[in-house]
Coordinates of C-alpha atoms in Angstrom, one line a residue:
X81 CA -52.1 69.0 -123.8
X82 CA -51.8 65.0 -124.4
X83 CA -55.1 65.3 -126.6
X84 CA -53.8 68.8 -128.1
X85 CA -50.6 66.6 -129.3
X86 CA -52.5 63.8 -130.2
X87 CA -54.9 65.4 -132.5
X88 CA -52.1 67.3 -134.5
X89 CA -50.4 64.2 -135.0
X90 CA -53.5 62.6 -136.4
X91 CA -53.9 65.6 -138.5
X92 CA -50.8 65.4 -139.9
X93 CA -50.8 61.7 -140.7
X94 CA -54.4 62.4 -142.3
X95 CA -52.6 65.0 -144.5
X96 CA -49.5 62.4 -145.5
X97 CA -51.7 59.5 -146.2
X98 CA -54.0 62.2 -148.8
X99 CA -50.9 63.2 -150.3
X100 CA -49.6 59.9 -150.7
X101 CA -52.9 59.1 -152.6
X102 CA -52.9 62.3 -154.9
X103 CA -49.2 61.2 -155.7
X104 CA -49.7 57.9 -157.0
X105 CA -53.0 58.9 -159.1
X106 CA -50.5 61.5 -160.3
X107 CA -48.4 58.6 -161.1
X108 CA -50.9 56.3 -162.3
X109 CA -52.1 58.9 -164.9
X110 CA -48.5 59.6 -166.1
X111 CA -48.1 55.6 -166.8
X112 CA -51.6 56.0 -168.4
X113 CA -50.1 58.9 -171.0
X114 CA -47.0 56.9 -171.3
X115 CA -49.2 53.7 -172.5
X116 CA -51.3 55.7 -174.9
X117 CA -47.7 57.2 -176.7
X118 CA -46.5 53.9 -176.9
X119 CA -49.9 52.5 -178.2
X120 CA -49.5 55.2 -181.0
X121 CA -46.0 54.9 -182.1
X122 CA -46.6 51.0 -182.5
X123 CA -49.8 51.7 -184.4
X124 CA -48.0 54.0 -186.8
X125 CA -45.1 51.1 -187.4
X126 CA -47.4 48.4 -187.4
X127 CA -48.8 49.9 -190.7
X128 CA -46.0 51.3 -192.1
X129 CA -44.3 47.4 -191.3
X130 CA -47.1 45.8 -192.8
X131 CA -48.8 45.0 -189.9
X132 CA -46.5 42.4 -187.8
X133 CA -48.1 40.2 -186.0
X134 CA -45.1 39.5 -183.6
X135 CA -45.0 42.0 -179.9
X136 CA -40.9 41.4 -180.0
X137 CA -40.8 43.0 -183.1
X138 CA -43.7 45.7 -182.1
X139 CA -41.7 46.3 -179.3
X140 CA -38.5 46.5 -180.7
X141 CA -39.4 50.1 -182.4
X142 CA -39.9 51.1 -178.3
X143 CA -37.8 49.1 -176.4
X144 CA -35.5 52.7 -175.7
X145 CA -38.3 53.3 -172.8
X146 CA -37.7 50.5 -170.7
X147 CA -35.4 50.8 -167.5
X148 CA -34.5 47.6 -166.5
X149 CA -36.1 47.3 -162.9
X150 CA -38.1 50.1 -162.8
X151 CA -40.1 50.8 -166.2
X152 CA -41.4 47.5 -168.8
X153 CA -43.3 47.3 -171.7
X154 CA -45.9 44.5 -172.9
X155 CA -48.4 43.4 -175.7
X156 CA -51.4 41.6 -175.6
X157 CA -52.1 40.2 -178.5
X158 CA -56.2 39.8 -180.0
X159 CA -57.5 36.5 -178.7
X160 CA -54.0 36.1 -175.9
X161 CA -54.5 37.0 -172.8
X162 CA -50.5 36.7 -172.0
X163 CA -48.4 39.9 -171.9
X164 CA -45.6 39.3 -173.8
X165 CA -42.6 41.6 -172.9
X166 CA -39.9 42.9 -175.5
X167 CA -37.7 40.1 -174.6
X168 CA -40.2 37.2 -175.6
X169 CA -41.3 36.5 -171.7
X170 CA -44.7 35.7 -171.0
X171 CA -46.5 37.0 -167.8
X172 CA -50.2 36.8 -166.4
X173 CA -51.9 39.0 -164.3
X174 CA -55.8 39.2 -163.5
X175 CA -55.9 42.8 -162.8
X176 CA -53.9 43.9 -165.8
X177 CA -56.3 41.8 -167.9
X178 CA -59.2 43.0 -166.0
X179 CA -58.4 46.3 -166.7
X180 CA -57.5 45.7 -170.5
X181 CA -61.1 44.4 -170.9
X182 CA -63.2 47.1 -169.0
X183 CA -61.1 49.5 -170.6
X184 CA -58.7 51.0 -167.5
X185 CA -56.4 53.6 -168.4
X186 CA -54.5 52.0 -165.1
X187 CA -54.2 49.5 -162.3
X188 CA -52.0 49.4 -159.3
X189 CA -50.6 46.2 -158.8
X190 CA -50.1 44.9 -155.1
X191 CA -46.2 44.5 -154.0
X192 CA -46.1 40.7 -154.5
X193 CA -47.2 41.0 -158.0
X194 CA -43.9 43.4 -159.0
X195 CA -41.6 40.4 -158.8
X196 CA -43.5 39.2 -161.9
X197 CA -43.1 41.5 -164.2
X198 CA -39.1 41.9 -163.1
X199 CA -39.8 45.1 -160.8
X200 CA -39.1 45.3 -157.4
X201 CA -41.2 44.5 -154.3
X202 CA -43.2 47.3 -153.7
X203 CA -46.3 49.1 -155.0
X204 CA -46.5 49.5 -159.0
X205 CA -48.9 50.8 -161.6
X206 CA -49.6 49.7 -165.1
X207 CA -50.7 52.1 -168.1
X208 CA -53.3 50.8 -170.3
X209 CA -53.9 51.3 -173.9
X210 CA -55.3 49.6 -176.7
X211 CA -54.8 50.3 -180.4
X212 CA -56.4 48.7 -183.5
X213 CA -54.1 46.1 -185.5
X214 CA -53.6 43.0 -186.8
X215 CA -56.3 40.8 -186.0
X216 CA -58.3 43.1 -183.9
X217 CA -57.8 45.4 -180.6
X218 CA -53.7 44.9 -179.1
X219 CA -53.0 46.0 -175.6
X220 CA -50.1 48.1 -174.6
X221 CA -48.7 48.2 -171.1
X222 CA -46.6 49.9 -169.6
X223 CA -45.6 48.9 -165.7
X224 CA -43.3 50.7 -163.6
X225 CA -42.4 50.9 -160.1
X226 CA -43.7 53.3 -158.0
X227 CA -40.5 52.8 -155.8
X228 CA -39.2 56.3 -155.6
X229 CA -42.8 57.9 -155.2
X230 CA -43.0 55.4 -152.4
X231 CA -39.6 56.9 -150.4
X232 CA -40.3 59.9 -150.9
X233 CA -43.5 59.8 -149.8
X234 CA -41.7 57.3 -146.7
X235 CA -39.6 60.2 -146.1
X236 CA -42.3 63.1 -146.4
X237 CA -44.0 60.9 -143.0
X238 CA -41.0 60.4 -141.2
X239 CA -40.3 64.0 -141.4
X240 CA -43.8 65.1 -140.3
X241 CA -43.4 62.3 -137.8
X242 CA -40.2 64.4 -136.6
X243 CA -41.4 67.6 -136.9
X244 CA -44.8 66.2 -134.9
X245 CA -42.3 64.8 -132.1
X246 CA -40.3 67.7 -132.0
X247 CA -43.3 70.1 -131.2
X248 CA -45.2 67.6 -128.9
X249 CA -41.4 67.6 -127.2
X250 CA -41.4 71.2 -127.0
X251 CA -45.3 71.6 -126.1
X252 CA -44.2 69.0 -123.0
X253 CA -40.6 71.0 -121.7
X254 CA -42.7 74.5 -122.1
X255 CA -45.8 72.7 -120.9
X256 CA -44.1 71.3 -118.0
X257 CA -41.9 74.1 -117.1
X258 CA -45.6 76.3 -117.3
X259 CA -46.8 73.4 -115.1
X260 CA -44.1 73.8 -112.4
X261 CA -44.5 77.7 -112.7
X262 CA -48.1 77.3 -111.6
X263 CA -47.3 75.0 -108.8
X264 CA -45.3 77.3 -107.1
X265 CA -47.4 80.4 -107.8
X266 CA -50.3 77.9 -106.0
X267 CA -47.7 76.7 -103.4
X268 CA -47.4 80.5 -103.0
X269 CA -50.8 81.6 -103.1
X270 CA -51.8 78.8 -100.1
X271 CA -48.7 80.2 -98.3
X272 CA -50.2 83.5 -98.7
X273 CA -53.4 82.5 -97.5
X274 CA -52.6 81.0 -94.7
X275 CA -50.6 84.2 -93.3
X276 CA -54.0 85.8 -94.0
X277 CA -56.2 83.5 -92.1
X278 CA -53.5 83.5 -89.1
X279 CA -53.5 87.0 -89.5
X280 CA -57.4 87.4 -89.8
X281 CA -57.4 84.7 -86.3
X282 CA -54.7 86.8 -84.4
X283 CA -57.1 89.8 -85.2
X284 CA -60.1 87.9 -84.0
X285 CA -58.1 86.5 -80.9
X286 CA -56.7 90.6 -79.9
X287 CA -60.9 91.5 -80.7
X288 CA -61.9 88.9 -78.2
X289 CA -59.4 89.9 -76.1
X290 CA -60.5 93.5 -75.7
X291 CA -63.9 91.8 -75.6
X292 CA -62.9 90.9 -72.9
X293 CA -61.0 93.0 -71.1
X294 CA -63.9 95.7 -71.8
X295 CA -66.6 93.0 -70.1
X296 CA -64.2 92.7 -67.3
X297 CA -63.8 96.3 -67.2
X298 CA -67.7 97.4 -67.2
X299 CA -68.1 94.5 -64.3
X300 CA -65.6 96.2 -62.1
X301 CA -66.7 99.5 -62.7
X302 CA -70.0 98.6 -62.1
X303 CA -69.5 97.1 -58.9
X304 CA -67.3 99.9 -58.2
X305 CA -70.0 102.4 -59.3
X306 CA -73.5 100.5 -57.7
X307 CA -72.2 101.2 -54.4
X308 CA -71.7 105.0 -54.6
X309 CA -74.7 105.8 -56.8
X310 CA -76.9 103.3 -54.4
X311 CA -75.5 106.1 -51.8
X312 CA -76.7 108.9 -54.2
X313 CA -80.0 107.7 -54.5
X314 CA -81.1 107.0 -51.1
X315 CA -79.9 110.2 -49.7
X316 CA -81.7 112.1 -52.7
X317 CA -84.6 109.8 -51.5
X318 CA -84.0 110.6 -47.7
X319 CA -83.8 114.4 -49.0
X320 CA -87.3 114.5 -51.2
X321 CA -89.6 114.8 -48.0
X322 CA -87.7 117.7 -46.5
X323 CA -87.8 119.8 -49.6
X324 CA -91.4 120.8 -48.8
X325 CA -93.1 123.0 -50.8
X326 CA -90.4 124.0 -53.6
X327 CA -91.1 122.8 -56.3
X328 CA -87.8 123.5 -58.0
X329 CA -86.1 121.7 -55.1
X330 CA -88.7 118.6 -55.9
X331 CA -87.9 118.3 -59.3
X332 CA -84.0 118.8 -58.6
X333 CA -84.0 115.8 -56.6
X334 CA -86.8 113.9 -58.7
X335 CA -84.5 114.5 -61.6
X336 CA -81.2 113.4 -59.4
X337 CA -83.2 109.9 -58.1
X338 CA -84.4 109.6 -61.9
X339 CA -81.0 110.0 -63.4
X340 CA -79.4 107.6 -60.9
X341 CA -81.9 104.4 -61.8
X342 CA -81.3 105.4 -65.3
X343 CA -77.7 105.0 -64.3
X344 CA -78.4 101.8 -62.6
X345 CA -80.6 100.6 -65.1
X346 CA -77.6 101.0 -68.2
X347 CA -75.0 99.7 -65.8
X348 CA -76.9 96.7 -65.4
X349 CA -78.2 96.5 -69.1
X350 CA -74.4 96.2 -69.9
X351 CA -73.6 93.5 -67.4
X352 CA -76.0 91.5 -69.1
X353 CA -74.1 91.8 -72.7
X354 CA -71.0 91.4 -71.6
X355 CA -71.9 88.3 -69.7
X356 CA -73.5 87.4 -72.8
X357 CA -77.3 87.8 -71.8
X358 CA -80.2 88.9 -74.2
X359 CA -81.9 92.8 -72.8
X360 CA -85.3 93.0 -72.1
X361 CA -87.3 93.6 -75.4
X362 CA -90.6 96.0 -74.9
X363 CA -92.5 97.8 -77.7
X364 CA -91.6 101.0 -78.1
X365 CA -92.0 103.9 -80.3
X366 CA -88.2 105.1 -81.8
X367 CA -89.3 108.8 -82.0
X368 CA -89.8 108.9 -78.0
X369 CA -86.6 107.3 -77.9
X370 CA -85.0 109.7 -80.1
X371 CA -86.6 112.8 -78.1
X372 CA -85.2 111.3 -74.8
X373 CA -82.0 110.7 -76.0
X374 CA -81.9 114.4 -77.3
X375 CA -82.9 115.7 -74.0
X376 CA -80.3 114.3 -72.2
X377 CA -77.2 115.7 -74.5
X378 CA -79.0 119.1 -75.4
X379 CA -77.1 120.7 -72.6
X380 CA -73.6 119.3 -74.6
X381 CA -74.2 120.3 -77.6
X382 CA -75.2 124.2 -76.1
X383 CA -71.9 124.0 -74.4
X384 CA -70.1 122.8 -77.6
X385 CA -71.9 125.4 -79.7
X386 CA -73.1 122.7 -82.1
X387 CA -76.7 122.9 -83.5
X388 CA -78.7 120.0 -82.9
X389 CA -81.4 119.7 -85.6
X390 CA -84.1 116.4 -85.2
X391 CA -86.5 115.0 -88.1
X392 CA -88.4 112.5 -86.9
X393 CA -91.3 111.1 -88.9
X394 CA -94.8 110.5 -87.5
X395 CA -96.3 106.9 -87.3
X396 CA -93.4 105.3 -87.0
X397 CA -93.5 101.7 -86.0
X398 CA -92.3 100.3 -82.5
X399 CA -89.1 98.7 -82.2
X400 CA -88.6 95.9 -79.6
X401 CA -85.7 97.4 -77.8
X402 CA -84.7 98.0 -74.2
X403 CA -85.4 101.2 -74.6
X404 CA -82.4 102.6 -71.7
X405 CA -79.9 100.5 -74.0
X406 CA -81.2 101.8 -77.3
X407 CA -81.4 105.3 -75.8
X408 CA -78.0 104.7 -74.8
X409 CA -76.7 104.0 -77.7
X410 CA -78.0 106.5 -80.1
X411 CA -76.8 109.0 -76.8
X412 CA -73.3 108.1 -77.9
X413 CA -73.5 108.2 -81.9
X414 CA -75.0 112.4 -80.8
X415 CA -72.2 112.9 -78.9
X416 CA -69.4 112.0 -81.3
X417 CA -71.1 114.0 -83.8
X418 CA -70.7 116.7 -81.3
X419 CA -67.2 116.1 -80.5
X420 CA -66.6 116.3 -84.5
X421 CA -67.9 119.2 -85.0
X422 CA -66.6 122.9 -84.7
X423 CA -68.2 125.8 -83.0
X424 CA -70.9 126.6 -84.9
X425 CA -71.1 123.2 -86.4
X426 CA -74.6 121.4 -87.1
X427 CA -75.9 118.1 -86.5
X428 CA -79.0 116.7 -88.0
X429 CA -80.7 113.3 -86.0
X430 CA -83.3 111.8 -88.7
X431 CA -85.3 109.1 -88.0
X432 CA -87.5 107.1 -90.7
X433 CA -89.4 103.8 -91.3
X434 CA -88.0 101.9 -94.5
X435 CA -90.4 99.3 -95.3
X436 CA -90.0 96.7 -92.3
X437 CA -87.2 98.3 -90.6
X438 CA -86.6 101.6 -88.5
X439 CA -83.5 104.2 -89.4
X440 CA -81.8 106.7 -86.9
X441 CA -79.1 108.4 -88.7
X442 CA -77.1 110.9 -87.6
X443 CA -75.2 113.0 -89.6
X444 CA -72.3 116.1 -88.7
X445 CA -70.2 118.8 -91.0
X446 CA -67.3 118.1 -88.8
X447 CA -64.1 117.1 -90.1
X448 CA -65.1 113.7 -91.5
X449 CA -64.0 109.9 -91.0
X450 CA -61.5 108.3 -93.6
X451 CA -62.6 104.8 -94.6
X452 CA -59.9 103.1 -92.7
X453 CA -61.0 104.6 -89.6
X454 CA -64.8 103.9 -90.6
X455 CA -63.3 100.1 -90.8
X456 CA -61.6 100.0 -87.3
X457 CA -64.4 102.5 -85.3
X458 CA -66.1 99.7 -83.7
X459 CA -63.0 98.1 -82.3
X460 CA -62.6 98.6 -78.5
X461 CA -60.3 101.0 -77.2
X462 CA -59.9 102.5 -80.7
X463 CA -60.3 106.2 -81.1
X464 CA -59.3 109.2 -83.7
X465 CA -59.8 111.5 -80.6
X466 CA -56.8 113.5 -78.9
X467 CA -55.2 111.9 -75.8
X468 CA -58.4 112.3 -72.8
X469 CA -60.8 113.0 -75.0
X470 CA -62.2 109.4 -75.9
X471 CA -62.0 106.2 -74.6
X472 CA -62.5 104.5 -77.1
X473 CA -65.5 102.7 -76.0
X474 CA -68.4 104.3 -77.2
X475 CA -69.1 103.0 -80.7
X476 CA -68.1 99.6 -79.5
X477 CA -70.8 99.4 -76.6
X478 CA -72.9 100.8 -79.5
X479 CA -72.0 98.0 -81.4
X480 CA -72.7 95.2 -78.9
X481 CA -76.1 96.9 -78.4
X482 CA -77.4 97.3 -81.8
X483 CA -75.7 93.7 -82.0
X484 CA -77.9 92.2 -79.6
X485 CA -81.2 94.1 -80.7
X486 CA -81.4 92.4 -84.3
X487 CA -79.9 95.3 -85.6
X488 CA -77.3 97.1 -88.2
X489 CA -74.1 99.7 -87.4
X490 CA -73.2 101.6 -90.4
X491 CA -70.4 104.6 -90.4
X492 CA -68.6 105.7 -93.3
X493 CA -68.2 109.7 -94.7
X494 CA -71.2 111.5 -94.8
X495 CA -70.8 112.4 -98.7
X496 CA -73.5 115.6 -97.9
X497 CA -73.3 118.8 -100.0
X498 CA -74.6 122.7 -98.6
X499 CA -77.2 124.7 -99.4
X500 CA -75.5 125.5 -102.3
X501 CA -74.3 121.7 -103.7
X502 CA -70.8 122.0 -103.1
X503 CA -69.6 118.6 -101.7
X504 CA -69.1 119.4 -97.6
X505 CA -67.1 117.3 -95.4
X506 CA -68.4 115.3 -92.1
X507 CA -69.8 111.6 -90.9
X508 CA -72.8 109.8 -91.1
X509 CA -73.6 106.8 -88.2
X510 CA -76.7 105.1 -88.6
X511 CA -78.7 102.6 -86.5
X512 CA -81.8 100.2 -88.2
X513 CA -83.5 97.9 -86.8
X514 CA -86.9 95.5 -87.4
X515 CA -89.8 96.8 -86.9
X516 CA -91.8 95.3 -83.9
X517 CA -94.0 92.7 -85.2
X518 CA -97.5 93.7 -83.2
X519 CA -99.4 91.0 -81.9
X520 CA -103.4 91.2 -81.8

């Protein structure tokens, strides 16, 4: 703003000084005129006179065009260098004779060389003419003040002086009171963003807080469970021997000792995440994953009267998983797609290889998930379910698991159309992970 001010003022006296110039050449040439009428009119007397050789008399015939203090008139006579005025006086000046010998039409005379010639102390010009006469070439000269071009011209600068002050004054109040306006509109926006970022901590604080309360929660049900089901197993243990020979009663209990580890083994997986652990990683193909995982929720989705459709593409790569956890885990994203849908709803399980990284997705024509919901699904305790339907818990064990395998959690509205490309509602969760980098 300083610089803005500064330049414009510069500018303008630039401007002030040019004019000042083109006024006193405009000046200079008007003396010049001035000199040459006078030159002719004492010409045209001189000969009709006889040819005087006296400047008083010369003079006399102009003397009308003097102004005492601001306009004189002088000879120089062939072979005198002296201007003599119309009163008799005498005067010398170098740069008027200058000028009559290189043949000037004008001079400007400094200020302390006015006084001489009767003029006041400030800048003047002399007109220069020369005519033929008596004795060879005469000089006229005709010196005025440049006294009133000079105010003016004072004036002119004082007033673009003012009118610069009064715009750098105004640029500096509206400047400053823009200045102020900002301050407070940045006073405002840091007061704002602080109330965000204690906002955004008081979030992270009630997150780590249900963290926490869900790791305390899956320790206490696990001890309150590993009791019970260590009960279950050994009695279906105690029991396989003394089934005998039926078959259907071996692979009832098989199937009851099987579930139970599998139990055992996700309790325990759990443990170690919420007490911050990493899960045993072992190669492992995602389609068997996938199959085992539909397996265990087919008889759900037949109750529900959902449709469970898998794609799941050949030569896939391993993923270094745990694979209970990881079944787990996609177990949970199948059954809220089941609990979305209607009767007679469908739900398609895809699983592909994108370059380095394995995709399960999961997608259902149920009722959909709004954005905001999509935002706050992995939270703990957070659910869209009725009242004893949900806990809340599922897509944020999901979370922590996919967390902790290297992996990425997406949920947002499925954005599918039908058979016939009209836009259909429902969800899509997906799961990707790295592929397992095989060693040889």
């Amino acid at each position: 703003m300083a610089l803005a001010i500064i330049v414009v003022a510069g500018l303008a006296y630039w401007d002030a000084r040019r004019e000042s110039s083109n006024a006193l050449a405009d000046f200079a040439r008007e003396q010049a005129t001035l000199a040459q009428g006078v030159a002719a009119a004492v010409a045209t007397h001189a000969k009709l006179e006889g040819a005087p050789a006296d400047s008083v008399e010369l003079l006399a015939h102009v003397r009308a065009l003097e102004q005492p203090g601001s306009l004189v008139l002088f000879l120089v006579k062939p072979g005198d260098g002296a201007l003599v005025g119309s009163s008799g006086e005498r005067v010398h000046d170098a740069t008027v004779e200058r000028g009559l010998v290189e043949g000037a039409s004008s001079v400007k005379l400094e200020r302390a060389a006015a006084p001489v010639f009767g003029l006041p102390e400030r800048t003047a010009v002399a007109g220069l003419a020369t005519f033929d006469g008596a004795g060879g070439k005469w000089g006229v000269v005709v010196v005025a003040t440049a006294l009133r071009e000079r105010d003016r011209e004072l004036r002119a600068q004082w007033r673009s002086v003012a009118a610069v002050a009064l715009a750098a004054g105004l640029v500096f109040v509206f400047g400053g009171f823009a200045l102020v306006q900002q301050r407070k509109e940045l006073d405002l926006g840091r007061e704002l963003s602080l109330a965000e970022l204690r906002r955004e901590r008081e979030e992270q604080l009630v997150q780590i807080d249900k963290l926490a309360t869900m790791a305390a929660l899956a320790t206490g049900i696990a001890h309150e469970i590993s009791t019970p089901l260590g009960v279950i197993v050994g009695r279906a243990e105690q029991l396989l021997p003394k089934v005998g020979d039926d078959e259907r009663a071996k692979r009832s209990v098989a199937s009851i000792i099987e579930q139970g580890n599998r139990i055992d083994h996700v309790i325990r997986g759990f443990l170690d995440l919420a007490r911050g652990g990493s899960p045993t990683l072992e190669h492992v193909n995602p389609g068997r994953v996938a199959e085992a995982a539909t397996e265990l929720v087919e008889h759900r989705f037949q109750t529900a009267g959902v449709t469970l459709v898998t794609d799941i593409a050949r030569a896939l790569p391993n993923v270094a998983c745990d694979p209970r956890l990881l079944e787990q885990a996609l177990i949970n994203l199948l059954l809220n797609a089941c609990d979305a849908c209607e009767r007679d709803g469908k739900v398609v399980l895809t699983v592909r290889a994108d370059g380095e990284r394995v995709r399960f997705e999961v997608i259902d024509d149920g009722a959909g998930i709004t954005p905001e919901a999509a935002a706050r699904a992995t939270e703990p305790f957070f659910t869209t379910k009725p009242a004893g339907k949900g806990t809340g818990l599922g897509l944020a064990i999901t979370t922590e698991i996919v967390k902790h395998h290297g992996g990425n959690l997406t949920l947002r509205p499925a954005d599918a159309h039908d058979a016939k490309g009209s836009p259909t509602h429902g969800t899509l969760a997906a799961m990707d992970f790295p592929a397992a980098k095989e060693t040889t």
